[in-house]
Amino acid sequence: MPWHFLRRYIKALRQIPSDGVPGTAPVVFSVGTAKVGTVICFESTYPNLARDLVRDGAQLLVVSTNNASFRRSPAARQHMAMSQLRAVEEGRTVLHAAISGITAVIDPAGRIVTKTSLFEHAVVRRTVPLGDGLTPYARFGDAIELGIAGLGAFAAIAANAGMVGRRREKRFAAVEEEIWGGEEMLRRAIQQREAAARTGASGAAAEGEPGDPSTSTEGGGP
């Protein structure tokens, strides 16, 4: 509890039955012949904490929690779902022990072997396997996820670049076609003007030629 000295002045604080200090590292407990790693409450939502326990030799994971303050909201079910993820990631049985429920035994494949309901008085007894060895996630952690995400991002960027390149090629092709079409129209217009000019010049030349003397009727006779 912070500001511990306030207990001397605030009577209500003296009702706190115990105090504690934060630990410095995850601890794997020896329970009989088993090595047990424990996380408290929503620490189970942090994959790295469970991973550290397994890498330190935990054969079984225990999540101890009190979700009573969430009443019958989806929070308790979501919390248990997080424990299922930890079981799959680490390849370990997870005992999800909640004072107010849901309490469950989850196998290394993430399947719920047995569970209680919310706010149900019950005791769960089950024989569970102890895990050995390390899963890929326990070995490499988030590097796998980051690698997959990186490959996905690279593929998306490459696909987008290809689409942009194809759009540019189509646009350039359309511009070239438009330019070629304009040049062709201009060439035809010039040819038409030249042809019209030649036709006009031929007609003018025909009108301006002098008549044949042998056929001309102009001028006086002898």
PDB file of C-alpha atoms in Angstrom:
ATOM      1  CA  MET A   1       0.000   0.000   0.000  1.00  0.00           C
ATOM      2  CA  PRO A   2       1.482   3.405  -0.938  1.00  0.00           C
ATOM      3  CA  TRP A   3       1.899   6.104   1.710  1.00  0.00           C
ATOM      4  CA  HIS A   4       1.926   3.535   4.488  1.00  0.00           C
ATOM      5  CA  PHE A   5       2.372   6.240   7.144  1.00  0.00           C
ATOM      6  CA  LEU A   6      -1.218   7.381   6.571  1.00  0.00           C
ATOM      7  CA  ARG A   7      -2.425   4.355   8.540  1.00  0.00           C
ATOM      8  CA  ARG A   8      -1.528   6.258  11.702  1.00  0.00           C
ATOM      9  CA  TYR A   9      -3.885   9.100  10.797  1.00  0.00           C
ATOM     10  CA  ILE A  10      -6.709   7.443   8.827  1.00  0.00           C
ATOM     11  CA  LYS A  11      -8.481   4.825  10.902  1.00  0.00           C
ATOM     12  CA  ALA A  12     -10.139   3.123   7.894  1.00  0.00           C
ATOM     13  CA  LEU A  13      -6.746   2.202   6.463  1.00  0.00           C
ATOM     14  CA  ARG A  14      -5.964   0.173   9.575  1.00  0.00           C
ATOM     15  CA  GLN A  15      -8.661  -2.307   8.553  1.00  0.00           C
ATOM     16  CA  ILE A  16      -6.478  -3.551   5.718  1.00  0.00           C
ATOM     17  CA  PRO A  17      -5.402  -6.937   7.148  1.00  0.00           C
ATOM     18  CA  SER A  18      -2.119  -7.188   5.328  1.00  0.00           C
ATOM     19  CA  ASP A  19       0.270  -5.315   3.120  1.00  0.00           C
ATOM     20  CA  GLY A  20       2.668  -6.325   0.404  1.00  0.00           C
ATOM     21  CA  VAL A  21       5.521  -5.249  -1.812  1.00  0.00           C
ATOM     22  CA  PRO A  22       6.012  -5.946  -5.531  1.00  0.00           C
ATOM     23  CA  GLY A  23       8.167  -8.857  -6.546  1.00  0.00           C
ATOM     24  CA  THR A  24      11.231  -8.578  -8.727  1.00  0.00           C
ATOM     25  CA  ALA A  25      10.716 -11.576 -11.036  1.00  0.00           C
ATOM     26  CA  PRO A  26       8.258 -14.381 -11.844  1.00  0.00           C
ATOM     27  CA  VAL A  27       8.531 -17.302  -9.436  1.00  0.00           C
ATOM     28  CA  VAL A  28       8.016 -20.978 -10.219  1.00  0.00           C
ATOM     29  CA  PHE A  29       6.861 -22.873  -7.125  1.00  0.00           C
ATOM     30  CA  SER A  30       7.633 -26.496  -6.340  1.00  0.00           C
ATOM     31  CA  VAL A  31       4.398 -28.236  -5.332  1.00  0.00           C
ATOM     32  CA  GLY A  32       5.256 -31.849  -4.631  1.00  0.00           C
ATOM     33  CA  THR A  33       6.978 -33.043  -7.776  1.00  0.00           C
ATOM     34  CA  ALA A  34       5.356 -30.409  -9.981  1.00  0.00           C
ATOM     35  CA  LYS A  35       6.724 -27.027 -11.034  1.00  0.00           C
ATOM     36  CA  VAL A  36       3.861 -24.509 -10.934  1.00  0.00           C
ATOM     37  CA  GLY A  37       3.841 -21.006 -12.377  1.00  0.00           C
ATOM     38  CA  THR A  38       1.236 -18.581 -11.057  1.00  0.00           C
ATOM     39  CA  VAL A  39      -0.169 -15.309 -12.346  1.00  0.00           C
ATOM     40  CA  ILE A  40      -2.618 -13.093 -10.481  1.00  0.00           C
ATOM     41  CA  CYS A  41      -5.868 -11.828 -11.962  1.00  0.00           C
ATOM     42  CA  PHE A  42      -5.455  -9.994 -15.264  1.00  0.00           C
ATOM     43  CA  GLU A  43      -1.735 -10.692 -15.402  1.00  0.00           C
ATOM     44  CA  SER A  44      -2.933 -13.651 -17.464  1.00  0.00           C
ATOM     45  CA  THR A  45      -3.735 -11.255 -20.314  1.00  0.00           C
ATOM     46  CA  TYR A  46      -0.001 -10.590 -20.781  1.00  0.00           C
ATOM     47  CA  PRO A  47       1.515 -13.453 -22.811  1.00  0.00           C
ATOM     48  CA  ASN A  48       5.089 -12.612 -21.835  1.00  0.00           C
ATOM     49  CA  LEU A  49       4.448 -13.340 -18.138  1.00  0.00           C
ATOM     50  CA  ALA A  50       3.239 -16.889 -18.774  1.00  0.00           C
ATOM     51  CA  ARG A  51       6.051 -17.373 -21.294  1.00  0.00           C
ATOM     52  CA  ASP A  52       8.679 -16.360 -18.731  1.00  0.00           C
ATOM     53  CA  LEU A  53       7.268 -18.851 -16.218  1.00  0.00           C
ATOM     54  CA  VAL A  54       7.331 -21.701 -18.737  1.00  0.00           C
ATOM     55  CA  ARG A  55      10.865 -20.854 -19.833  1.00  0.00           C
ATOM     56  CA  ASP A  56      11.821 -20.981 -16.147  1.00  0.00           C
ATOM     57  CA  GLY A  57      10.521 -24.543 -15.925  1.00  0.00           C
ATOM     58  CA  ALA A  58       6.801 -24.286 -15.089  1.00  0.00           C
ATOM     59  CA  GLN A  59       4.947 -27.488 -15.988  1.00  0.00           C
ATOM     60  CA  LEU A  60       1.551 -26.147 -14.989  1.00  0.00           C
ATOM     61  CA  LEU A  61       0.050 -22.641 -14.922  1.00  0.00           C
ATOM     62  CA  VAL A  62      -2.382 -21.327 -12.311  1.00  0.00           C
ATOM     63  CA  VAL A  63      -4.437 -18.150 -12.704  1.00  0.00           C
ATOM     64  CA  SER A  64      -5.854 -17.006  -9.350  1.00  0.00           C
ATOM     65  CA  THR A  65      -8.440 -14.242  -9.548  1.00  0.00           C
ATOM     66  CA  ASN A  66     -11.509 -12.612  -8.042  1.00  0.00           C
ATOM     67  CA  ASN A  67     -13.886 -11.307 -10.712  1.00  0.00           C
ATOM     68  CA  ALA A  68     -16.812 -10.590  -8.386  1.00  0.00           C
ATOM     69  CA  SER A  69     -16.690  -6.866  -9.130  1.00  0.00           C
ATOM     70  CA  PHE A  70     -17.601  -7.611 -12.758  1.00  0.00           C
ATOM     71  CA  ARG A  71     -20.803  -9.322 -11.590  1.00  0.00           C
ATOM     72  CA  ARG A  72     -22.424 -11.181 -14.521  1.00  0.00           C
ATOM     73  CA  SER A  73     -20.871  -9.115 -17.285  1.00  0.00           C
ATOM     74  CA  PRO A  74     -18.852 -10.793 -20.087  1.00  0.00           C
ATOM     75  CA  ALA A  75     -15.589  -9.939 -18.283  1.00  0.00           C
ATOM     76  CA  ALA A  76     -15.313 -13.282 -16.451  1.00  0.00           C
ATOM     77  CA  ARG A  77     -15.786 -15.248 -19.691  1.00  0.00           C
ATOM     78  CA  GLN A  78     -13.286 -13.031 -21.502  1.00  0.00           C
ATOM     79  CA  HIS A  79     -10.794 -13.577 -18.698  1.00  0.00           C
ATOM     80  CA  MET A  80     -11.169 -17.341 -18.986  1.00  0.00           C
ATOM     81  CA  ALA A  81     -10.735 -17.073 -22.775  1.00  0.00           C
ATOM     82  CA  MET A  82      -7.381 -15.378 -22.151  1.00  0.00           C
ATOM     83  CA  SER A  83      -6.347 -18.364 -20.039  1.00  0.00           C
ATOM     84  CA  GLN A  84      -7.277 -20.624 -22.955  1.00  0.00           C
ATOM     85  CA  LEU A  85      -4.925 -18.635 -25.181  1.00  0.00           C
ATOM     86  CA  ARG A  86      -2.107 -18.963 -22.653  1.00  0.00           C
ATOM     87  CA  ALA A  87      -2.647 -22.747 -22.559  1.00  0.00           C
ATOM     88  CA  VAL A  88      -2.303 -23.042 -26.346  1.00  0.00           C
ATOM     89  CA  GLU A  89       0.669 -20.669 -26.566  1.00  0.00           C
ATOM     90  CA  GLU A  90       2.664 -22.437 -23.865  1.00  0.00           C
ATOM     91  CA  GLY A  91       1.437 -26.021 -24.284  1.00  0.00           C
ATOM     92  CA  ARG A  92       0.537 -26.214 -20.601  1.00  0.00           C
ATOM     93  CA  THR A  93      -2.549 -27.085 -18.580  1.00  0.00           C
ATOM     94  CA  VAL A  94      -4.013 -23.933 -17.017  1.00  0.00           C
ATOM     95  CA  LEU A  95      -6.005 -23.971 -13.780  1.00  0.00           C
ATOM     96  CA  HIS A  96      -8.191 -20.861 -13.925  1.00  0.00           C
ATOM     97  CA  ALA A  97      -9.246 -20.455 -10.280  1.00  0.00           C
ATOM     98  CA  ALA A  98     -11.757 -17.665  -9.615  1.00  0.00           C
ATOM     99  CA  ILE A  99     -13.312 -17.020  -6.202  1.00  0.00           C
ATOM    100  CA  SER A 100     -16.549 -15.872  -7.839  1.00  0.00           C
ATOM    101  CA  GLY A 101     -16.320 -18.137 -10.905  1.00  0.00           C
ATOM    102  CA  ILE A 102     -15.748 -19.039 -13.630  1.00  0.00           C
ATOM    103  CA  THR A 103     -13.294 -21.704 -12.389  1.00  0.00           C
ATOM    104  CA  ALA A 104     -12.012 -24.033 -15.102  1.00  0.00           C
ATOM    105  CA  VAL A 105      -9.454 -26.673 -15.979  1.00  0.00           C
ATOM    106  CA  ILE A 106      -8.036 -25.981 -19.448  1.00  0.00           C
ATOM    107  CA  ASP A 107      -5.929 -28.554 -21.288  1.00  0.00           C
ATOM    108  CA  PRO A 108      -2.796 -27.686 -23.330  1.00  0.00           C
ATOM    109  CA  ALA A 109      -4.898 -27.515 -26.516  1.00  0.00           C
ATOM    110  CA  GLY A 110      -7.059 -24.767 -25.017  1.00  0.00           C
ATOM    111  CA  ARG A 111     -10.075 -27.012 -24.454  1.00  0.00           C
ATOM    112  CA  ILE A 112     -12.127 -26.580 -21.286  1.00  0.00           C
ATOM    113  CA  VAL A 113     -12.056 -29.934 -19.489  1.00  0.00           C
ATOM    114  CA  THR A 114     -14.361 -28.879 -16.677  1.00  0.00           C
ATOM    115  CA  LYS A 115     -15.688 -25.602 -15.296  1.00  0.00           C
ATOM    116  CA  THR A 116     -18.067 -24.045 -12.790  1.00  0.00           C
ATOM    117  CA  SER A 117     -20.622 -21.300 -13.325  1.00  0.00           C
ATOM    118  CA  LEU A 118     -20.486 -17.750 -12.042  1.00  0.00           C
ATOM    119  CA  PHE A 119     -21.188 -17.420  -8.306  1.00  0.00           C
ATOM    120  CA  GLU A 120     -21.450 -21.191  -7.877  1.00  0.00           C
ATOM    121  CA  HIS A 121     -20.133 -22.821  -4.697  1.00  0.00           C
ATOM    122  CA  ALA A 122     -18.043 -25.728  -5.932  1.00  0.00           C
ATOM    123  CA  VAL A 123     -14.804 -27.637  -5.560  1.00  0.00           C
ATOM    124  CA  VAL A 124     -13.099 -28.930  -8.705  1.00  0.00           C
ATOM    125  CA  ARG A 125     -10.832 -31.978  -8.578  1.00  0.00           C
ATOM    126  CA  ARG A 126      -9.042 -33.178 -11.674  1.00  0.00           C
ATOM    127  CA  THR A 127      -5.952 -35.133 -12.624  1.00  0.00           C
ATOM    128  CA  VAL A 128      -4.002 -33.065 -15.133  1.00  0.00           C
ATOM    129  CA  PRO A 129      -0.852 -33.694 -17.184  1.00  0.00           C
ATOM    130  CA  LEU A 130       2.369 -31.834 -16.507  1.00  0.00           C
ATOM    131  CA  GLY A 131       3.891 -30.261 -19.576  1.00  0.00           C
ATOM    132  CA  ASP A 132       7.485 -30.452 -20.734  1.00  0.00           C
ATOM    133  CA  GLY A 133       9.329 -28.902 -23.625  1.00  0.00           C
ATOM    134  CA  LEU A 134       8.793 -25.544 -25.295  1.00  0.00           C
ATOM    135  CA  THR A 135       6.286 -24.578 -27.966  1.00  0.00           C
ATOM    136  CA  PRO A 136       7.381 -22.322 -30.861  1.00  0.00           C
ATOM    137  CA  TYR A 137       5.798 -19.378 -29.052  1.00  0.00           C
ATOM    138  CA  ALA A 138       7.603 -20.206 -25.813  1.00  0.00           C
ATOM    139  CA  ARG A 139      10.876 -20.316 -27.761  1.00  0.00           C
ATOM    140  CA  PHE A 140      10.507 -17.280 -30.007  1.00  0.00           C
ATOM    141  CA  GLY A 141       7.718 -15.230 -28.449  1.00  0.00           C
ATOM    142  CA  ASP A 142       6.189 -12.389 -30.418  1.00  0.00           C
ATOM    143  CA  ALA A 143       8.855 -12.682 -33.127  1.00  0.00           C
ATOM    144  CA  ILE A 144       6.569 -15.168 -34.911  1.00  0.00           C
ATOM    145  CA  GLU A 145       3.620 -12.779 -34.881  1.00  0.00           C
ATOM    146  CA  LEU A 146       5.783  -9.835 -35.906  1.00  0.00           C
ATOM    147  CA  GLY A 147       7.267 -11.886 -38.744  1.00  0.00           C
ATOM    148  CA  ILE A 148       3.829 -12.889 -40.038  1.00  0.00           C
ATOM    149  CA  ALA A 149       2.606  -9.298 -39.725  1.00  0.00           C
ATOM    150  CA  GLY A 150       5.705  -8.069 -41.568  1.00  0.00           C
ATOM    151  CA  LEU A 151       5.177 -10.542 -44.417  1.00  0.00           C
ATOM    152  CA  GLY A 152       1.534  -9.499 -44.647  1.00  0.00           C
ATOM    153  CA  ALA A 153       2.486  -5.824 -44.764  1.00  0.00           C
ATOM    154  CA  PHE A 154       5.141  -6.505 -47.434  1.00  0.00           C
ATOM    155  CA  ALA A 155       2.644  -8.465 -49.541  1.00  0.00           C
ATOM    156  CA  ALA A 156       0.074  -5.673 -49.229  1.00  0.00           C
ATOM    157  CA  ILE A 157       2.627  -3.016 -50.220  1.00  0.00           C
ATOM    158  CA  ALA A 158       3.835  -5.108 -53.169  1.00  0.00           C
ATOM    159  CA  ALA A 159       0.278  -5.729 -54.363  1.00  0.00           C
ATOM    160  CA  ASN A 160      -0.567  -2.048 -54.040  1.00  0.00           C
ATOM    161  CA  ALA A 161       2.589  -1.072 -55.925  1.00  0.00           C
ATOM    162  CA  GLY A 162       1.648  -3.485 -58.719  1.00  0.00           C
ATOM    163  CA  MET A 163      -1.844  -2.016 -58.965  1.00  0.00           C
ATOM    164  CA  VAL A 164      -0.437   1.525 -59.059  1.00  0.00           C
ATOM    165  CA  GLY A 165       2.015   0.488 -61.774  1.00  0.00           C
ATOM    166  CA  ARG A 166      -0.753  -1.057 -63.877  1.00  0.00           C
ATOM    167  CA  ARG A 167      -2.908   2.043 -63.463  1.00  0.00           C
ATOM    168  CA  ARG A 168       0.006   4.223 -64.579  1.00  0.00           C
ATOM    169  CA  GLU A 169       0.627   2.032 -67.613  1.00  0.00           C
ATOM    170  CA  LYS A 170      -3.038   2.241 -68.580  1.00  0.00           C
ATOM    171  CA  ARG A 171      -3.046   6.000 -68.079  1.00  0.00           C
ATOM    172  CA  PHE A 172       0.133   6.454 -70.148  1.00  0.00           C
ATOM    173  CA  ALA A 173      -1.274   4.181 -72.845  1.00  0.00           C
ATOM    174  CA  ALA A 174      -4.466   6.238 -72.935  1.00  0.00           C
ATOM    175  CA  VAL A 175      -2.466   9.477 -73.188  1.00  0.00           C
ATOM    176  CA  GLU A 176      -0.292   8.056 -75.959  1.00  0.00           C
ATOM    177  CA  GLU A 177      -3.377   6.866 -77.815  1.00  0.00           C
ATOM    178  CA  GLU A 178      -4.956  10.281 -77.447  1.00  0.00           C
ATOM    179  CA  ILE A 179      -1.797  11.996 -78.693  1.00  0.00           C
ATOM    180  CA  TRP A 180      -1.504   9.567 -81.602  1.00  0.00           C
ATOM    181  CA  GLY A 181      -5.162  10.127 -82.434  1.00  0.00           C
ATOM    182  CA  GLY A 182      -4.655  13.900 -82.381  1.00  0.00           C
ATOM    183  CA  GLU A 183      -1.625  13.637 -84.635  1.00  0.00           C
ATOM    184  CA  GLU A 184      -3.563  11.427 -87.028  1.00  0.00           C
ATOM    185  CA  MET A 185      -6.461  13.896 -87.173  1.00  0.00           C
ATOM    186  CA  LEU A 186      -4.021  16.757 -87.760  1.00  0.00           C
ATOM    187  CA  ARG A 187      -2.283  14.823 -90.539  1.00  0.00           C
ATOM    188  CA  ARG A 188      -5.601  14.085 -92.242  1.00  0.00           C
ATOM    189  CA  ALA A 189      -6.676  17.721 -91.930  1.00  0.00           C
ATOM    190  CA  ILE A 190      -3.418  18.845 -93.547  1.00  0.00           C
ATOM    191  CA  GLN A 191      -3.859  16.309 -96.347  1.00  0.00           C
ATOM    192  CA  GLN A 192      -7.425  17.493 -96.930  1.00  0.00           C
ATOM    193  CA  ARG A 193      -6.298  21.119 -97.083  1.00  0.00           C
ATOM    194  CA  GLU A 194      -3.496  20.273 -99.492  1.00  0.00           C
ATOM    195  CA  ALA A 195      -5.903  18.309-101.677  1.00  0.00           C
ATOM    196  CA  ALA A 196      -8.390  21.183-101.625  1.00  0.00           C
ATOM    197  CA  ALA A 197      -5.631  23.632-102.492  1.00  0.00           C
ATOM    198  CA  ARG A 198      -4.512  21.506-105.427  1.00  0.00           C
ATOM    199  CA  THR A 199      -8.088  21.185-106.695  1.00  0.00           C
ATOM    200  CA  GLY A 200      -8.608  24.940-106.459  1.00  0.00           C
ATOM    201  CA  ALA A 201      -5.370  25.657-108.267  1.00  0.00           C
ATOM    202  CA  SER A 202      -6.254  23.281-111.101  1.00  0.00           C
ATOM    203  CA  GLY A 203      -9.647  24.939-111.575  1.00  0.00           C
ATOM    204  CA  ALA A 204      -8.164  28.417-111.653  1.00  0.00           C
ATOM    205  CA  ALA A 205      -5.566  27.361-114.197  1.00  0.00           C
ATOM    206  CA  ALA A 206      -8.238  25.895-116.461  1.00  0.00           C
ATOM    207  CA  GLU A 207     -10.260  29.136-116.476  1.00  0.00           C
ATOM    208  CA  GLY A 208      -7.245  31.339-117.188  1.00  0.00           C
ATOM    209  CA  GLU A 209      -5.848  29.497-120.325  1.00  0.00           C
ATOM    210  CA  PRO A 210      -6.144  31.381-123.771  1.00  0.00           C
ATOM    211  CA  GLY A 211      -8.597  29.912-126.338  1.00  0.00           C
ATOM    212  CA  ASP A 212      -7.512  27.862-129.337  1.00  0.00           C
ATOM    213  CA  PRO A 213      -7.246  30.167-132.475  1.00  0.00           C
ATOM    214  CA  SER A 214      -8.703  27.513-134.680  1.00  0.00           C
ATOM    215  CA  THR A 215     -11.851  27.362-132.694  1.00  0.00           C
ATOM    216  CA  SER A 216     -12.099  30.953-131.524  1.00  0.00           C
ATOM    217  CA  THR A 217     -15.034  32.971-132.908  1.00  0.00           C
ATOM    218  CA  GLU A 218     -13.768  36.279-131.671  1.00  0.00           C
ATOM    219  CA  GLY A 219     -12.078  38.848-133.920  1.00  0.00           C
ATOM    220  CA  GLY A 220     -12.968  40.160-137.453  1.00  0.00           C
ATOM    221  CA  GLY A 221     -12.876  38.129-140.632  1.00  0.00           C
ATOM    222  CA  PRO A 222     -10.574  38.911-143.553  1.00  0.00           C
TER     223      PRO A 222
END
